[in-house]
Tab-separated table of C-alpha atoms in Angstrom:
chain	number	residue	atom	x	y	z
A	142	MET	CA	-64.729	122.085	52.375
A	143	LYS	CA	-67.481	120.670	50.143
A	144	GLN	CA	-69.914	123.328	51.378
A	145	ALA	CA	-67.391	126.073	50.618
A	146	ILE	CA	-66.877	124.722	47.089
A	147	LEU	CA	-70.639	124.539	46.495
A	148	ALA	CA	-71.074	128.116	47.730
A	149	MET	CA	-68.342	129.291	45.363
A	150	GLU	CA	-70.024	127.460	42.458
A	151	ILE	CA	-73.336	129.202	43.164
A	152	VAL	CA	-71.653	132.616	43.383
A	153	CYS	CA	-69.924	132.015	40.048
A	154	THR	CA	-73.199	130.884	38.508
A	155	LEU	CA	-75.028	133.996	39.693
A	156	PHE	CA	-72.205	136.184	38.414
A	157	SER	CA	-72.388	134.516	34.998
A	158	PHE	CA	-76.109	135.314	34.913
A	159	ARG	CA	-75.468	139.036	35.342
A	160	VAL	CA	-72.978	138.919	32.470
A	161	CYS	CA	-74.842	136.687	30.014
A	162	ASN	CA	-78.454	137.027	31.204
A	163	ILE	CA	-78.644	133.242	31.502
A	164	TYR	CA	-77.817	130.639	34.110
A	165	ALA	CA	-76.042	127.545	32.843
A	166	TYR	CA	-73.896	125.328	34.990
A	167	ALA	CA	-72.679	121.753	34.752
A	168	TYR	CA	-73.095	119.866	38.023
A	169	GLU	CA	-71.642	116.528	38.964
A	170	TYR	CA	-75.018	114.808	38.685
A	171	GLY	CA	-76.375	116.506	35.602
A	172	ILE	CA	-77.033	119.890	34.076
A	173	VAL	CA	-79.537	122.544	35.141
A	174	ALA	CA	-80.182	125.950	33.600
A	175	VAL	CA	-82.341	128.773	34.939
A	176	GLY	CA	-82.925	132.030	33.098
A	177	HIS	CA	-85.442	134.594	31.844
A	178	LYS	CA	-87.578	134.852	28.736
A	179	GLU	CA	-90.131	137.416	27.590
A	180	LEU	CA	-93.311	135.434	27.042
A	181	PRO	CA	-96.906	136.713	26.758
A	182	VAL	CA	-99.491	134.934	28.931
A	183	ARG	CA	-103.212	135.533	28.559
A	184	LYS	CA	-106.060	134.636	30.880
A	185	SER	CA	-109.694	135.471	30.133
A	186	GLY	CA	-108.557	137.337	27.035
A	187	HIS	CA	-106.242	139.678	28.927
A	188	ARG	CA	-102.461	139.614	28.996
A	189	ILE	CA	-101.023	139.066	32.466
A	190	ARG	CA	-98.465	141.502	33.816
A	191	PHE	CA	-96.328	139.289	36.015
A	192	ASN	CA	-95.812	140.199	39.643
A	193	HIS	CA	-92.036	140.383	39.117
A	194	PRO	CA	-89.544	140.860	40.598
A	195	TYR	CA	-90.742	138.658	43.454
A	196	GLU	CA	-88.996	137.630	46.657
A	197	LEU	CA	-89.262	133.915	47.392
A	198	THR	CA	-87.476	131.889	50.035
A	199	GLU	CA	-85.414	128.809	49.295
A	200	ASP	CA	-87.590	126.829	51.698
A	201	VAL	CA	-90.753	127.627	49.722
A	202	ILE	CA	-89.213	126.748	46.345
A	203	ALA	CA	-87.705	123.538	47.746
A	204	LYS	CA	-91.125	122.435	49.013
A	205	VAL	CA	-92.771	123.317	45.698
A	206	LEU	CA	-90.257	121.418	43.551
A	207	SER	CA	-90.221	118.349	45.785
A	208	ASN	CA	-94.030	118.128	45.596
A	209	ILE	CA	-94.480	118.231	41.819
A	210	HIS	CA	-95.711	114.835	40.629
A	211	TYR	CA	-96.796	113.283	37.370
A	212	ARG	CA	-98.373	110.088	36.099
A	213	GLU	CA	-97.277	108.273	32.977
A	214	LYS	CA	-99.580	107.521	30.049
A	215	GLY	CA	-99.296	104.833	27.406
A	216	LEU	CA	-98.954	101.081	27.101
A	217	PHE	CA	-95.932	100.729	29.395
A	218	LYS	CA	-96.977	103.293	32.002
A	219	ARG	CA	-96.219	102.811	35.663
A	220	ILE	CA	-99.295	102.974	37.889
A	221	ARG	CA	-97.807	105.044	40.726
A	222	THR	CA	-97.236	108.783	40.622
A	223	LEU	CA	-93.636	109.922	40.217
A	224	ASN	CA	-91.617	112.974	41.232
A	225	VAL	CA	-90.725	115.337	38.394
A	226	PHE	CA	-87.493	116.501	40.044
A	227	GLN	CA	-84.933	114.353	41.821
A	228	ASP	CA	-83.539	115.540	45.151
A	229	LYS	CA	-80.203	116.450	43.524
A	230	GLU	CA	-81.987	118.514	40.859
A	231	THR	CA	-83.997	120.348	43.508
A	232	LYS	CA	-80.889	121.290	45.504
A	233	GLN	CA	-79.218	122.624	42.365
A	234	LEU	CA	-82.257	124.540	41.122
A	235	VAL	CA	-83.532	126.186	44.323
A	236	PRO	CA	-80.974	129.032	44.753
A	237	LEU	CA	-80.997	129.797	41.021
A	238	ILE	CA	-84.808	130.030	40.833
A	239	VAL	CA	-84.971	132.248	43.933
A	240	HIS	CA	-82.429	134.649	42.435
A	241	ALA	CA	-84.081	134.580	38.989
A	242	PHE	CA	-87.418	135.672	40.483
A	243	SER	CA	-85.715	138.443	42.462
A	244	VAL	CA	-84.401	140.113	39.291
A	245	ALA	CA	-87.093	139.211	36.718
A	246	THR	CA	-89.015	142.020	35.018
A	247	PRO	CA	-92.843	142.180	34.769
A	248	ALA	CA	-92.547	140.901	31.171
A	249	GLN	CA	-90.259	137.930	31.899
A	250	VAL	CA	-91.005	134.381	32.948
A	251	VAL	CA	-88.393	132.232	34.682
A	252	THR	CA	-87.255	129.295	32.546
A	253	VAL	CA	-85.997	126.002	33.985
A	254	SER	CA	-84.234	123.253	32.062
A	255	SER	CA	-82.789	120.230	33.837
A	256	TYR	CA	-81.297	116.872	32.994
A	257	SER	CA	-81.211	113.922	35.372
A	258	GLU	CA	-79.188	110.792	34.750
A	259	ARG	CA	-81.359	107.711	35.164
A	260	LEU	CA	-79.898	104.790	33.197
A	261	LEU	CA	-76.598	103.901	31.557
A	262	LEU	CA	-75.930	106.419	28.751
A	263	THR	CA	-79.410	107.933	29.045
A	264	ASP	CA	-81.012	110.771	30.930
A	265	ARG	CA	-84.346	112.582	31.211
A	266	HIS	CA	-85.079	116.207	30.368
A	267	ASN	CA	-87.522	118.552	32.141
A	268	TYR	CA	-88.429	121.981	30.791
A	269	CYS	CA	-90.868	124.481	32.292
A	270	VAL	CA	-91.563	128.167	32.812
A	271	LEU	CA	-92.547	129.790	36.113
A	272	PHE	CA	-94.210	133.119	36.845
A	273	MET	CA	-96.091	134.919	39.599
A	274	ASP	CA	-99.645	136.126	38.951
A	275	ASP	CA	-100.628	138.070	42.059
A	276	ARG	CA	-99.858	135.542	44.843
A	277	ASN	CA	-100.173	132.515	42.559
A	278	LEU	CA	-97.042	130.677	41.473
A	279	ASN	CA	-97.630	129.179	38.006
A	280	ILE	CA	-95.480	126.322	36.681
A	281	VAL	CA	-96.055	125.213	33.087
A	282	PHE	CA	-94.216	122.223	31.574
A	283	SER	CA	-93.504	121.275	27.992
A	284	HIS	CA	-91.279	118.273	28.884
A	285	VAL	CA	-91.412	115.913	31.858
A	286	HIS	CA	-88.786	113.153	31.914
A	287	LYS	CA	-88.350	113.313	28.165
A	288	PHE	CA	-86.029	110.462	27.225
A	289	GLN	CA	-82.599	111.538	25.947
A	290	THR	CA	-79.541	109.624	24.762
A	291	TYR	CA	-76.086	111.081	24.538
A	292	ASN	CA	-72.385	110.388	24.312
A	293	ASP	CA	-69.500	112.282	25.859
A	294	ILE	CA	-69.371	114.797	23.004
A	295	MET	CA	-73.081	115.577	23.119
A	296	SER	CA	-73.106	115.832	26.908
A	297	GLU	CA	-70.665	118.747	26.618
A	298	LYS	CA	-73.013	120.517	24.200
A	299	LYS	CA	-76.086	120.183	26.405
A	300	LYS	CA	-74.963	122.906	28.778
A	301	TYR	CA	-75.777	125.363	25.976
A	302	TYR	CA	-79.110	123.788	25.031
A	303	TYR	CA	-81.934	126.007	26.174
A	304	THR	CA	-85.125	125.095	24.232
A	305	ALA	CA	-85.310	128.793	23.362
A	306	SER	CA	-88.057	128.352	20.757
A	307	GLU	CA	-90.390	126.365	23.017
A	308	ASN	CA	-93.502	127.845	24.600
A	309	PRO	CA	-95.025	125.468	27.176
A	310	LEU	CA	-98.071	127.757	27.407
A	311	LYS	CA	-99.137	126.653	23.927
A	312	LYS	CA	-99.280	123.060	25.137
A	313	ARG	CA	-102.244	121.604	27.027
A	314	ARG	CA	-101.345	117.936	27.413
A	315	SER	CA	-98.896	115.226	26.456
A	316	GLY	CA	-99.476	111.720	25.191
A	317	PHE	CA	-96.867	110.422	27.653
A	318	TRP	CA	-97.546	112.167	30.989
A	319	LYS	CA	-99.852	114.405	32.994
A	320	LEU	CA	-99.251	116.386	36.178
A	321	VAL	CA	-100.963	115.188	39.362
A	322	PRO	CA	-101.736	118.073	41.767
A	323	SER	CA	-100.587	117.672	45.363
A	324	ALA	CA	-102.191	119.377	48.378
A	325	GLY	CA	-102.299	123.139	47.822
A	326	GLN	CA	-101.955	122.794	44.045
A	327	GLN	CA	-104.474	122.880	41.234
A	328	LEU	CA	-104.376	122.505	37.471
A	329	GLU	CA	-105.168	125.463	35.236
A	330	PRO	CA	-108.567	124.623	33.635
A	331	GLY	CA	-108.120	122.757	30.362
A	332	HIS	CA	-104.441	121.939	30.993
A	333	GLU	CA	-102.654	118.812	32.220
A	334	ASN	CA	-99.249	120.534	32.214
A	335	TRP	CA	-99.946	123.743	34.203
A	336	LEU	CA	-99.874	123.915	37.999
A	337	VAL	CA	-101.159	126.879	40.025
A	338	ILE	CA	-100.062	127.251	43.664
A	339	ASN	CA	-101.454	129.948	45.936
A	340	LEU	CA	-98.511	131.078	48.055
A	341	SER	CA	-100.730	133.014	50.442
A	342	LYS	CA	-101.716	129.627	51.855
A	343	GLU	CA	-99.379	127.388	53.815
A	344	ILE	CA	-97.567	124.874	51.610
A	345	PRO	CA	-97.661	121.341	53.087
């Protein structure tokens, strides 16, 4: 029964995307949103034409999301590396990201916004854009576990929050975190917030 309900939720979410050109759905353990945004990306002085639409499997995206790690900076940093996405976030995001890539245009990136509840009356916000350049999956973050506080009224509003004005590609680093590449990943030169993953190679 639970699987049937989850399947119906995903179908409704995908249908709402076709109508509103945005994914936004409130889950039991937080809020995730996946959508599209026209965003210019330049490398070596030339604008990239994204390899979109692109067919990805849920297995590939699940492995990618579960292997994105970061390290904290600052006085109270934890020494160990940490996962960007919780398991619950990954399960919610995977089917939406796969579908978003399958219908994206060559001018659109895929946007991902997610909240994860961590402590009493607090949560953490992740925001990134994804795009395919040839066979390379690029993931660029502007927020990783950004601390949020909210009450019941504000939590209802967050399902509409989409950081529409943000451009993670204009950011190179944060004073609070940096991504730590896993096997098969590398950082874009000069960036601590931009992962590049060659999908033509096997993902560990």
